[in-house]
PDB file of N, CA and C in Angstrom:
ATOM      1  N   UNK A 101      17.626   6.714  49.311  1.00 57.00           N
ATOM      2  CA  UNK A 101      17.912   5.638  48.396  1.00 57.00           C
ATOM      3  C   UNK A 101      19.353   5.703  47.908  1.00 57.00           C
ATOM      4  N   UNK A 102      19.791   4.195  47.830  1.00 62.00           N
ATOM      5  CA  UNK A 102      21.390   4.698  47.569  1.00 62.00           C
ATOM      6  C   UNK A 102      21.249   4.312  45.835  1.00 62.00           C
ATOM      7  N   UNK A 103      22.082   5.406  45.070  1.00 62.00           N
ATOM      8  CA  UNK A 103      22.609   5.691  43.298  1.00 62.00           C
ATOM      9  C   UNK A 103      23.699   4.362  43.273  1.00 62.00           C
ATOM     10  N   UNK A 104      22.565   3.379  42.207  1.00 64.00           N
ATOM     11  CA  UNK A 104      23.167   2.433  41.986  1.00 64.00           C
ATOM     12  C   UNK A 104      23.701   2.025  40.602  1.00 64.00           C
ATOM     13  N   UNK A 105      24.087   3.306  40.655  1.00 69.00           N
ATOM     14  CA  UNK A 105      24.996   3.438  39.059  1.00 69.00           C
ATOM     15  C   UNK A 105      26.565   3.990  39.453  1.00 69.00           C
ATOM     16  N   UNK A 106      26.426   3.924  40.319  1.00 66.00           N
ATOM     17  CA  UNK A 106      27.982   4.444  40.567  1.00 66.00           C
ATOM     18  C   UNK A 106      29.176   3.468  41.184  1.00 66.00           C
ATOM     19  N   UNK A 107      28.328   2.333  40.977  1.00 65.00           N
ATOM     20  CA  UNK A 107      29.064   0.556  41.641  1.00 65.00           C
ATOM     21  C   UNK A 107      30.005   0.740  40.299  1.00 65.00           C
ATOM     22  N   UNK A 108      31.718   0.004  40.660  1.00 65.00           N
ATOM     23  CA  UNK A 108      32.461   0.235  39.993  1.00 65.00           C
ATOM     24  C   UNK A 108      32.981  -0.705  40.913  1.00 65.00           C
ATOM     25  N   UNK A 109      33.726  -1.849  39.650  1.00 63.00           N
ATOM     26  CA  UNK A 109      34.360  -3.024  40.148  1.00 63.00           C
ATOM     27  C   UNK A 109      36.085  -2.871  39.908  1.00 63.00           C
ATOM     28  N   UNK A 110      36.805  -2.244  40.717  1.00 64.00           N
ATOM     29  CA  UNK A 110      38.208  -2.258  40.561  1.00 64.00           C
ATOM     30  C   UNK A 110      39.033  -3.712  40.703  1.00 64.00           C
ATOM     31  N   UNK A 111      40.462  -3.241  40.053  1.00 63.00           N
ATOM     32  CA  UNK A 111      41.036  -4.532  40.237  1.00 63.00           C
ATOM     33  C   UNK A 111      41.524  -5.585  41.605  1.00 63.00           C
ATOM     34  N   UNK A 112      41.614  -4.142  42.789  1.00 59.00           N
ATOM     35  CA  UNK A 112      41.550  -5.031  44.043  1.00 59.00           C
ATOM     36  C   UNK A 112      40.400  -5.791  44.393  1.00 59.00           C
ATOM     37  N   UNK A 113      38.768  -5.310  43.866  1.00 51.00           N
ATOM     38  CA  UNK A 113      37.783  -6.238  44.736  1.00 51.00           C
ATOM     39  C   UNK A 113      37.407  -7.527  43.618  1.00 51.00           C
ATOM     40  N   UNK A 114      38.420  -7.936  43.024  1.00 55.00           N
ATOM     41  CA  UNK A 114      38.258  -9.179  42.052  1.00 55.00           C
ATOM     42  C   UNK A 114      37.818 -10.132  43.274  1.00 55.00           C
ATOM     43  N   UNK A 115      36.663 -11.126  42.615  1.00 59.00           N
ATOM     44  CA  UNK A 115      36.367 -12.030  43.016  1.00 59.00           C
ATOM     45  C   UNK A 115      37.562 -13.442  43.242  1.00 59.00           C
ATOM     46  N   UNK A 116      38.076 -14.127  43.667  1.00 59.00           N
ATOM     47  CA  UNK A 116      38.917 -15.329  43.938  1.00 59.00           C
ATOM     48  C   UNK A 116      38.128 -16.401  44.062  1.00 59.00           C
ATOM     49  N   UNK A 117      39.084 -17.116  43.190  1.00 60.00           N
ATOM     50  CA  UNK A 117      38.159 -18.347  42.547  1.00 60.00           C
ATOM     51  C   UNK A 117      39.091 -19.439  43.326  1.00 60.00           C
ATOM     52  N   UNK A 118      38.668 -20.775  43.884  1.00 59.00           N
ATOM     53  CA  UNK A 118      39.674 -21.553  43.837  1.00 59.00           C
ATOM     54  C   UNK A 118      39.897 -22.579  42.829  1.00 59.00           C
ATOM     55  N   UNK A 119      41.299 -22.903  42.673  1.00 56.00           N
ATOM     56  CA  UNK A 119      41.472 -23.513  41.535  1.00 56.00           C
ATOM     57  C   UNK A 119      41.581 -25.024  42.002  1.00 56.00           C
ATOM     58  N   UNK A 120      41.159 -25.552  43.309  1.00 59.00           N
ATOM     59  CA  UNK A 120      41.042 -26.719  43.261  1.00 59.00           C
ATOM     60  C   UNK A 120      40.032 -27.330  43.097  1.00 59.00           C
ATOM     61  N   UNK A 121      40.172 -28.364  42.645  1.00 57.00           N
ATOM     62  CA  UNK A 121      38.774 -29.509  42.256  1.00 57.00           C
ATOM     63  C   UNK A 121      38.908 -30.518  43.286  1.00 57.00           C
ATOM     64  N   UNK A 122      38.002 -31.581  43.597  1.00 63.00           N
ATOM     65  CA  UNK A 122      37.508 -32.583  43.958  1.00 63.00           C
ATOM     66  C   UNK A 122      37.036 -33.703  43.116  1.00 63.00           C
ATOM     67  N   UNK A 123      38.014 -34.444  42.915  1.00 68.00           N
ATOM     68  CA  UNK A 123      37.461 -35.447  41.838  1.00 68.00           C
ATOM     69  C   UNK A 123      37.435 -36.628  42.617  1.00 68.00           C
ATOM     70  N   UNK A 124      35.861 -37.685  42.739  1.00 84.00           N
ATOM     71  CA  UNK A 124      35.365 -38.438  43.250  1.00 84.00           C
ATOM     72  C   UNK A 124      35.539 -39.737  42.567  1.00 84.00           C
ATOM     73  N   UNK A 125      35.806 -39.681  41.149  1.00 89.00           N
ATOM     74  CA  UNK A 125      35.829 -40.456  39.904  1.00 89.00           C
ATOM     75  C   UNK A 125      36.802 -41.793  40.626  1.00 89.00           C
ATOM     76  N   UNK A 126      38.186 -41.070  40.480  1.00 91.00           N
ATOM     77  CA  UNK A 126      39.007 -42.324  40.868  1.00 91.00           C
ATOM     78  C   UNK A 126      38.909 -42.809  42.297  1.00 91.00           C
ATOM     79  N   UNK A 127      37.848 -42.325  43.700  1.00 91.00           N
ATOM     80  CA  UNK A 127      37.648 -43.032  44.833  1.00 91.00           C
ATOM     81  C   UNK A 127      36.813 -43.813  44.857  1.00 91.00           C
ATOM     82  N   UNK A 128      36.010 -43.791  43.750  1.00 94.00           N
ATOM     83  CA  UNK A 128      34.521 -44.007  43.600  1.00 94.00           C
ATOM     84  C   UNK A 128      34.971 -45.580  42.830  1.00 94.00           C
ATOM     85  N   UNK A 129      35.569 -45.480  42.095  1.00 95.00           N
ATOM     86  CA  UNK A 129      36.030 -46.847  41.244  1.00 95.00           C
ATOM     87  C   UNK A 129      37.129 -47.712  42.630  1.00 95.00           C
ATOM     88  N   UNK A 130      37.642 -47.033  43.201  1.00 95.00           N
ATOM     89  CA  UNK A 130      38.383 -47.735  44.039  1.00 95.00           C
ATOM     90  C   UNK A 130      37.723 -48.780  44.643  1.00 95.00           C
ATOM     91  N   UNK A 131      36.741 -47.666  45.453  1.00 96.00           N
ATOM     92  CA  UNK A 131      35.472 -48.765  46.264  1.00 96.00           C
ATOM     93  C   UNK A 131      35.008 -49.524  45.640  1.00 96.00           C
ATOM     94  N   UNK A 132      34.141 -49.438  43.852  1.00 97.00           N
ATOM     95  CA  UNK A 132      33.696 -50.566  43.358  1.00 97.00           C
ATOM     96  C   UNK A 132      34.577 -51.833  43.214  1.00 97.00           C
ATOM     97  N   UNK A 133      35.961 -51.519  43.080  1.00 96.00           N
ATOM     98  CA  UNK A 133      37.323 -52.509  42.709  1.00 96.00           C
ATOM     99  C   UNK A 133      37.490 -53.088  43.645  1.00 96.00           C
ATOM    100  N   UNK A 134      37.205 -52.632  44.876  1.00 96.00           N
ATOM    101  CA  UNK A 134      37.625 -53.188  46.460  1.00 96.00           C
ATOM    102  C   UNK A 134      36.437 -53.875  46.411  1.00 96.00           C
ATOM    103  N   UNK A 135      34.847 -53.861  46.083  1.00 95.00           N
ATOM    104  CA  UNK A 135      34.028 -54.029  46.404  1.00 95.00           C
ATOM    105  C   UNK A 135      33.741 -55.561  45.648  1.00 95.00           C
ATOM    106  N   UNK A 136      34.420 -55.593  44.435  1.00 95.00           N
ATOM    107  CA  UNK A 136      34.614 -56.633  43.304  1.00 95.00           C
ATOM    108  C   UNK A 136      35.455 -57.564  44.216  1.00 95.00           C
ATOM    109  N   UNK A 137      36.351 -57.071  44.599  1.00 94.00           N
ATOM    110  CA  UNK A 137      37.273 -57.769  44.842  1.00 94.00           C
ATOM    111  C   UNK A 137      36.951 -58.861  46.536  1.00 94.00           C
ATOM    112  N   UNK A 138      35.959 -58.253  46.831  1.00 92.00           N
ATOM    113  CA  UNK A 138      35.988 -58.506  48.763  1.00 92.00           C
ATOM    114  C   UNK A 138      34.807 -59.379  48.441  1.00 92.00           C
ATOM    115  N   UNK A 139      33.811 -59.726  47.185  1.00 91.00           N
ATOM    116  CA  UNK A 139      33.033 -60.396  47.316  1.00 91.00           C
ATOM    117  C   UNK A 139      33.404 -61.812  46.420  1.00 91.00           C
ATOM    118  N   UNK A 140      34.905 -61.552  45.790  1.00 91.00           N
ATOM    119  CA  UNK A 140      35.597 -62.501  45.427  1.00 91.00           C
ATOM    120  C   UNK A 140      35.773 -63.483  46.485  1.00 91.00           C
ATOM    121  N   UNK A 141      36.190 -63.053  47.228  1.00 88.00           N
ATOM    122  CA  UNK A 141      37.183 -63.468  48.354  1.00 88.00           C
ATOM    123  C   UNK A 141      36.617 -64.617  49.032  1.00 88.00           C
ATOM    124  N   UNK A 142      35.239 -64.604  49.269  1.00 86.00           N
ATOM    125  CA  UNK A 142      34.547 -66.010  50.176  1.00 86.00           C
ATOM    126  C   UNK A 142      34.433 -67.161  48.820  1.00 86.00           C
ATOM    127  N   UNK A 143      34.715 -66.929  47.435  1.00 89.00           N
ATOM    128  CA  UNK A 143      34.652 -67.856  46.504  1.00 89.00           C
ATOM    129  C   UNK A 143      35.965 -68.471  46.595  1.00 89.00           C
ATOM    130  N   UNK A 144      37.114 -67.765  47.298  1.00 91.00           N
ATOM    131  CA  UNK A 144      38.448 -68.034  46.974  1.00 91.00           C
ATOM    132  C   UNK A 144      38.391 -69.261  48.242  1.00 91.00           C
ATOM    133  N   UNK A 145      37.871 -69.053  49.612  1.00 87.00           N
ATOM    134  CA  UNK A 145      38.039 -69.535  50.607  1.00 87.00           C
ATOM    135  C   UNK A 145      37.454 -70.465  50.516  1.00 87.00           C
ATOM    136  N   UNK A 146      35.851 -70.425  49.952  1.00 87.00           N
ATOM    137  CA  UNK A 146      34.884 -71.959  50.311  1.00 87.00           C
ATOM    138  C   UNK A 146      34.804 -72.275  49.211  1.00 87.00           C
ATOM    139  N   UNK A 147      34.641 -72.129  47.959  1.00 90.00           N
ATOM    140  CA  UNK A 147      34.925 -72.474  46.622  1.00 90.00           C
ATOM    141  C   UNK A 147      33.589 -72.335  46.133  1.00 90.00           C
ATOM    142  N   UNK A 148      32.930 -72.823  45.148  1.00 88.00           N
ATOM    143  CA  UNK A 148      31.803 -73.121  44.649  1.00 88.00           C
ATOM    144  C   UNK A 148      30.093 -73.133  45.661  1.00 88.00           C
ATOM    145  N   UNK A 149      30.728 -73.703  46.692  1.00 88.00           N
ATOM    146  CA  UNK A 149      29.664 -73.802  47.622  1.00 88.00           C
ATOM    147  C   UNK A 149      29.399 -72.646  48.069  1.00 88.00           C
ATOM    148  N   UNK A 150      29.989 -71.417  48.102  1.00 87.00           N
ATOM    149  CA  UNK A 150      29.530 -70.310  48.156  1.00 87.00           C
ATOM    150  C   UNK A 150      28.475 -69.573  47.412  1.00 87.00           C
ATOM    151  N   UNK A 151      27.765 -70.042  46.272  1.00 88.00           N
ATOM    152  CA  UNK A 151      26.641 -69.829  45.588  1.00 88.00           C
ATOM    153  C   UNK A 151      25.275 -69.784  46.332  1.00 88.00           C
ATOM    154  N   UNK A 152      25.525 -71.171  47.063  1.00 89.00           N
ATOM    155  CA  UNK A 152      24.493 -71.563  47.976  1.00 89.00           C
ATOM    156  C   UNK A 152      23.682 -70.517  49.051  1.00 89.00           C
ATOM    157  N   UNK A 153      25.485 -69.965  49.608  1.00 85.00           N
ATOM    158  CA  UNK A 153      25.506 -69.040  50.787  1.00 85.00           C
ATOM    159  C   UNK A 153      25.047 -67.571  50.437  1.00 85.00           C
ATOM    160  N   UNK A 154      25.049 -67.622  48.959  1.00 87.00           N
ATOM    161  CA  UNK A 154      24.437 -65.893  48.464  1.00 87.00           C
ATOM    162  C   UNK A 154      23.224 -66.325  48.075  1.00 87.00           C
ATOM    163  N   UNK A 155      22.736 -67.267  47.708  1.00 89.00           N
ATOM    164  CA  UNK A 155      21.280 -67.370  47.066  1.00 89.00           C
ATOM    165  C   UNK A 155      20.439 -66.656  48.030  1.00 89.00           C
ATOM    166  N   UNK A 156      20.495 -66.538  49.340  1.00 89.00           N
ATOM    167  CA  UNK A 156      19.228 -66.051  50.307  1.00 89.00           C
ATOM    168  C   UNK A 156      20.468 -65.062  50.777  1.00 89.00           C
ATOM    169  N   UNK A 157      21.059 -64.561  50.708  1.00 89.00           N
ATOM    170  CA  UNK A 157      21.774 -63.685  51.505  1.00 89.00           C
ATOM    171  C   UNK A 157      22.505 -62.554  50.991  1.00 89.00           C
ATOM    172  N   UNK A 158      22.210 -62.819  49.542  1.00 90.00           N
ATOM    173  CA  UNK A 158      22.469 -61.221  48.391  1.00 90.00           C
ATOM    174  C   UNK A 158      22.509 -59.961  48.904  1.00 90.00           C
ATOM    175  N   UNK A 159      21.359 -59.804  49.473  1.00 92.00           N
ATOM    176  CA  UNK A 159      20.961 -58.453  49.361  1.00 92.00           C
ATOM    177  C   UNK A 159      22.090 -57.509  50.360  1.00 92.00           C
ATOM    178  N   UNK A 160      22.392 -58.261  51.598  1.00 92.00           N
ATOM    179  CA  UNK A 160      23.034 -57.662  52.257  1.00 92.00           C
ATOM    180  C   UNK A 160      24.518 -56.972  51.758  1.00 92.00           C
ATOM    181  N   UNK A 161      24.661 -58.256  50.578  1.00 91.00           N
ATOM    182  CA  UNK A 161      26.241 -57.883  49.942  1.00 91.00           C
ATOM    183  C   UNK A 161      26.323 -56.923  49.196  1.00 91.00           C
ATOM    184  N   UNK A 162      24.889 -56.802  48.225  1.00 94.00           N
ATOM    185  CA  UNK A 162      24.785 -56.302  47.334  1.00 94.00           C
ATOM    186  C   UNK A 162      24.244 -54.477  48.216  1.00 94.00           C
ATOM    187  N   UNK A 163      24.085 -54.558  49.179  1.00 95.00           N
ATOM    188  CA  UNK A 163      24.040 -53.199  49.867  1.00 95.00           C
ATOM    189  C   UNK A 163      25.475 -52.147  50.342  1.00 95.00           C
ATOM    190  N   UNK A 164      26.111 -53.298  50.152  1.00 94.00           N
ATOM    191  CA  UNK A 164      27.948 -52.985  51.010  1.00 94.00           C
ATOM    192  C   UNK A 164      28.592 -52.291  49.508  1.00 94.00           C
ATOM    193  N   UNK A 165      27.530 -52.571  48.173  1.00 96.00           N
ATOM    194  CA  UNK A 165      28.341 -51.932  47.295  1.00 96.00           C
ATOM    195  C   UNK A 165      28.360 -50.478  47.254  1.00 96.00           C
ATOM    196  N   UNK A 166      27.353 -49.771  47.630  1.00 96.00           N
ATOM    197  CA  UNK A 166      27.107 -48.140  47.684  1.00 96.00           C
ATOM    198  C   UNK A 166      27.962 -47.541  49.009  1.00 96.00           C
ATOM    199  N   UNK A 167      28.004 -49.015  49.897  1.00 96.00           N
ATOM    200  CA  UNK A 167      28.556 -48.148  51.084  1.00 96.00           C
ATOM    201  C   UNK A 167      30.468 -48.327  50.976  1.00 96.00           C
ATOM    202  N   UNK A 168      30.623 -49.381  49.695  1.00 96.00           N
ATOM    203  CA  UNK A 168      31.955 -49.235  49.466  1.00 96.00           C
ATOM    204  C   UNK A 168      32.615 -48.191  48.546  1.00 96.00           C
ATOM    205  N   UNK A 169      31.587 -47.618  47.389  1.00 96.00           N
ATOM    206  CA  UNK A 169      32.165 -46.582  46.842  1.00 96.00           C
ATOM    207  C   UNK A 169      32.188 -45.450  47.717  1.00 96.00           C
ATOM    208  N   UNK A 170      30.857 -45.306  48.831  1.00 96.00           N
ATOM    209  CA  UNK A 170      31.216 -43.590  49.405  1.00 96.00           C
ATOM    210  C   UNK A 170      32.160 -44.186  49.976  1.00 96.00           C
ATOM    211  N   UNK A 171      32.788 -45.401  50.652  1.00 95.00           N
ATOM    212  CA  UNK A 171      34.421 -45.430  51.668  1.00 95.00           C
ATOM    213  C   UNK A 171      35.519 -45.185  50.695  1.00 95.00           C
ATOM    214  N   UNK A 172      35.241 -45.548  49.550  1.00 95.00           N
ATOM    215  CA  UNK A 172      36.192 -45.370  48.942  1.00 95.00           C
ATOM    216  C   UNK A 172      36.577 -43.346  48.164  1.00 95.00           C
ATOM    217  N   UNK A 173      35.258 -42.691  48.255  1.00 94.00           N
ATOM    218  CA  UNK A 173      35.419 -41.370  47.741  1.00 94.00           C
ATOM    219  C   UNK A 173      35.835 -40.885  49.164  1.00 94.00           C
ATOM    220  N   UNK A 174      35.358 -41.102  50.232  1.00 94.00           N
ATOM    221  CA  UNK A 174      35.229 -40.121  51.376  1.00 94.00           C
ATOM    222  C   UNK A 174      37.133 -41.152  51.666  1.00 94.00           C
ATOM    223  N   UNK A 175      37.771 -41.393  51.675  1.00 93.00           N
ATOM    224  CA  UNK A 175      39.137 -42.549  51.710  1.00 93.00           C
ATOM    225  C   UNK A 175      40.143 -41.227  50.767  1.00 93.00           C
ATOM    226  N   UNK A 176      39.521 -41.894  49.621  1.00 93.00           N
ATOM    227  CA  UNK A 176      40.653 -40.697  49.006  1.00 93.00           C
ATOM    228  C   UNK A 176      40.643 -39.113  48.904  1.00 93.00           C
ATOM    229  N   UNK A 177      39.280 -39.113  49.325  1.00 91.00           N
ATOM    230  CA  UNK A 177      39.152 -37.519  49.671  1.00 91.00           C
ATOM    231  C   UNK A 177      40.192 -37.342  50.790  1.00 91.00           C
ATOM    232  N   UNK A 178      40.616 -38.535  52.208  1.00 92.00           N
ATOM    233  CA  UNK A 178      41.272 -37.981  53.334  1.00 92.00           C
ATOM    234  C   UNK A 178      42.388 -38.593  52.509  1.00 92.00           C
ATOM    235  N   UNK A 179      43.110 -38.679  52.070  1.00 91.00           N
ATOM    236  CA  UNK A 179      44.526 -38.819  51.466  1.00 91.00           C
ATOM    237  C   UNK A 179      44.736 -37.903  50.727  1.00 91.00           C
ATOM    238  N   UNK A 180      44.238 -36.514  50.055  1.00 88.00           N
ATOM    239  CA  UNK A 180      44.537 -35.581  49.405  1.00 88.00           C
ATOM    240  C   UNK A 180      44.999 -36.468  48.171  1.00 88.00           C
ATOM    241  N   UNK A 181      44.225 -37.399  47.712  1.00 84.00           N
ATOM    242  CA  UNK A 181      44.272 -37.689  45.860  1.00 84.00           C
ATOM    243  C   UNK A 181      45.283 -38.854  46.122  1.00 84.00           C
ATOM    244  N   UNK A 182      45.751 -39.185  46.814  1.00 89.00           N
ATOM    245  CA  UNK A 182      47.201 -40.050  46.814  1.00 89.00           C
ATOM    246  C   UNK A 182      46.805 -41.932  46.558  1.00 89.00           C
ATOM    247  N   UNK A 183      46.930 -41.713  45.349  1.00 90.00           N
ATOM    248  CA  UNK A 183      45.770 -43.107  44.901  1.00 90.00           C
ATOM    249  C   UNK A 183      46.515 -44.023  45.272  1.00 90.00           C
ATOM    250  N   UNK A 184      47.936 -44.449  45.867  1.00 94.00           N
ATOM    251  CA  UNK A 184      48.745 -45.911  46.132  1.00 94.00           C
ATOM    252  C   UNK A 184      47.468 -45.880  47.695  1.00 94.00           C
ATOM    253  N   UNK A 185      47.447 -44.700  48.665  1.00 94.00           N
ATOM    254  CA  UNK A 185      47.451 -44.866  49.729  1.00 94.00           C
ATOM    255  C   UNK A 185      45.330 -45.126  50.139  1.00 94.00           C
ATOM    256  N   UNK A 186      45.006 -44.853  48.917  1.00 94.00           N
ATOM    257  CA  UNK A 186      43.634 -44.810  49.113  1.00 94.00           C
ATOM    258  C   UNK A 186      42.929 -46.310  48.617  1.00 94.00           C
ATOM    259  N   UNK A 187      43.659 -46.734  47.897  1.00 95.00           N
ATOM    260  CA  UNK A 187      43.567 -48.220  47.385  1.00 95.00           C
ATOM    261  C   UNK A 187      43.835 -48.872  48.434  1.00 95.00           C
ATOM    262  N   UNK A 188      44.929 -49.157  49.336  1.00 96.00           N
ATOM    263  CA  UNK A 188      45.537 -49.695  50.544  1.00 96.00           C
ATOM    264  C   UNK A 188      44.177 -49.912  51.264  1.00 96.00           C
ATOM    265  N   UNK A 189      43.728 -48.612  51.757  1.00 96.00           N
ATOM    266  CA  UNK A 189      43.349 -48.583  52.946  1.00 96.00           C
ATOM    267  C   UNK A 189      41.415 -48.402  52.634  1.00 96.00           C
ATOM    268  N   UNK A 190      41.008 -48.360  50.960  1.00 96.00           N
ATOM    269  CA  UNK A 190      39.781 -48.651  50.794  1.00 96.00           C
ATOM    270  C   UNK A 190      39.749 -50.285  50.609  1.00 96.00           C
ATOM    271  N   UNK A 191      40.728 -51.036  50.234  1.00 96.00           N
ATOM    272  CA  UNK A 191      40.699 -52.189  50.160  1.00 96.00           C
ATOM    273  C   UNK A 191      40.663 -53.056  51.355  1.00 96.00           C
ATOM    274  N   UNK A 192      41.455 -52.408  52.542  1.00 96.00           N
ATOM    275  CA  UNK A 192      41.226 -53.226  54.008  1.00 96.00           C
ATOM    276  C   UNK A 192      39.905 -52.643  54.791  1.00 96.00           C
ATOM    277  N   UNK A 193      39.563 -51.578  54.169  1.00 96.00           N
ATOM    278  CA  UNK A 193      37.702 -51.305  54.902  1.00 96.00           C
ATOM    279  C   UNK A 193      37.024 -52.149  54.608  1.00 96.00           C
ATOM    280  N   UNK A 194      37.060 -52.253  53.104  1.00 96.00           N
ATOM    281  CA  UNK A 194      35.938 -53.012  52.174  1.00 96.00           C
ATOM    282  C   UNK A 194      35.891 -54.643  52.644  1.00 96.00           C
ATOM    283  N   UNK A 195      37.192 -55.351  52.658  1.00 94.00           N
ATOM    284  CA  UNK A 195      37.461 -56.785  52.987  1.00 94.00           C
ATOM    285  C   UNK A 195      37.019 -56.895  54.794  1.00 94.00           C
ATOM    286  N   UNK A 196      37.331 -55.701  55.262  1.00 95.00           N
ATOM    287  CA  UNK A 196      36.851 -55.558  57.332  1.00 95.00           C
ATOM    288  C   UNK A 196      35.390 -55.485  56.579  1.00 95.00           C
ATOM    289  N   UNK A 197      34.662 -54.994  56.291  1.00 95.00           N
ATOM    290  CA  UNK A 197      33.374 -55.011  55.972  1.00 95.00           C
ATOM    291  C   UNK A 197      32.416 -56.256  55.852  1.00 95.00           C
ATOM    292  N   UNK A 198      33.071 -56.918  54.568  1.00 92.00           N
ATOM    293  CA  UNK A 198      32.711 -57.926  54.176  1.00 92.00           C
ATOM    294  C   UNK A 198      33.333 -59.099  55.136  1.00 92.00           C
ATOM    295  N   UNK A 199      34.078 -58.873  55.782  1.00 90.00           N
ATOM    296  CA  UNK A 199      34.207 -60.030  56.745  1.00 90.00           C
ATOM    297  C   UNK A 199      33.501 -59.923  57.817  1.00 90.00           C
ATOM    298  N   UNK A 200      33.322 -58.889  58.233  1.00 94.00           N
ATOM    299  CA  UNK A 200      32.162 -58.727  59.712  1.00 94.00           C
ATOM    300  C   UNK A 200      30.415 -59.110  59.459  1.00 94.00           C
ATOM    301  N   UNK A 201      30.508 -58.633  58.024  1.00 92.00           N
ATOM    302  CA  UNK A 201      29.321 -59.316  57.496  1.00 92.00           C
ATOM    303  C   UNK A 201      29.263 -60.516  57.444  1.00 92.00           C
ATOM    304  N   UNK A 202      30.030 -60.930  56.899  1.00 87.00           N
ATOM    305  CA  UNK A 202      29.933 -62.609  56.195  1.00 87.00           C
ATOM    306  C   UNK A 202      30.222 -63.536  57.427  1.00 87.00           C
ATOM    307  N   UNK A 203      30.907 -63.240  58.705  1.00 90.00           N
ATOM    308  CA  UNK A 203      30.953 -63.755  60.131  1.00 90.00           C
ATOM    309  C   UNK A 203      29.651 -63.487  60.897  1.00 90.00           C
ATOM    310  N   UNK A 204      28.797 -61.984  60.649  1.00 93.00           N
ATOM    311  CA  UNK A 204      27.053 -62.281  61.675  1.00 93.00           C
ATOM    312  C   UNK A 204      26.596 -63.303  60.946  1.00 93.00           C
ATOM    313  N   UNK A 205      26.455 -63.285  59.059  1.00 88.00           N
ATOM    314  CA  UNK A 205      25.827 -64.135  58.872  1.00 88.00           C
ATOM    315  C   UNK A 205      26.102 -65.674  59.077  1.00 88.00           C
ATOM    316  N   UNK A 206      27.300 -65.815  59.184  1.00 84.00           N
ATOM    317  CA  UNK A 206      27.442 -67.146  59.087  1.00 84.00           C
ATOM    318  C   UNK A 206      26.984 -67.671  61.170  1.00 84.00           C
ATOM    319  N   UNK A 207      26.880 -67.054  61.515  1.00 82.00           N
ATOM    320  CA  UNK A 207      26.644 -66.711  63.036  1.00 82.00           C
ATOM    321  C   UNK A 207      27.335 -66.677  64.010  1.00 82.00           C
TER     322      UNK A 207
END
């Protein structure tokens, strides 16, 4: 049996911590902002009559919102935090999204 009173933690076998974080907060709002913003966009183009076109066809839009915040966390996660460049490029996923959508449906 090994004497387990004789464990002794010196200053070389310190544990190392890393001191970086992962903060999801500001990718996560990106995508909802992109996500706000991309379902603006068919009101900007067809105007009013676009009400019509979501009454039976919600759900699909309203599904692109969960899949726009993870583009937008997993976006600025690959930019290492660099929020000009994660906005850019969560905002042209989100609008490619919603346009490939809004083109099957329209057929």
């Amino acid at each position: 049996m090994r004497n387990s009173q004789n464990i002794t933690i010196s200053r070389s076998d310190n544990i190392t911590t890393s001191d970086e974080t992962t903060w999801s907060l500001p990718g996560a709002a990106v995508g909802f902002v992109a996500w706000l913003l991309a379902l603006a966009t068919p009101f900007l183009i067809y105007g009013p009559n676009t009400l019509f076109f979501f009454l039976y066809t919600w759900p699909f839009f309203l599904a692109l919102m969960p899949v726009s915040v993870v583009v937008g966390i997993a976006l600025h996660s690959i930019v290492n935090g660099k929020l000009l460049y994660s906005i850019i490029l969560t905002a042209l996923t989100v609008v490619a999204m919603f346009g490939a959508l809004f083109m099957w449906l329209m057929g």
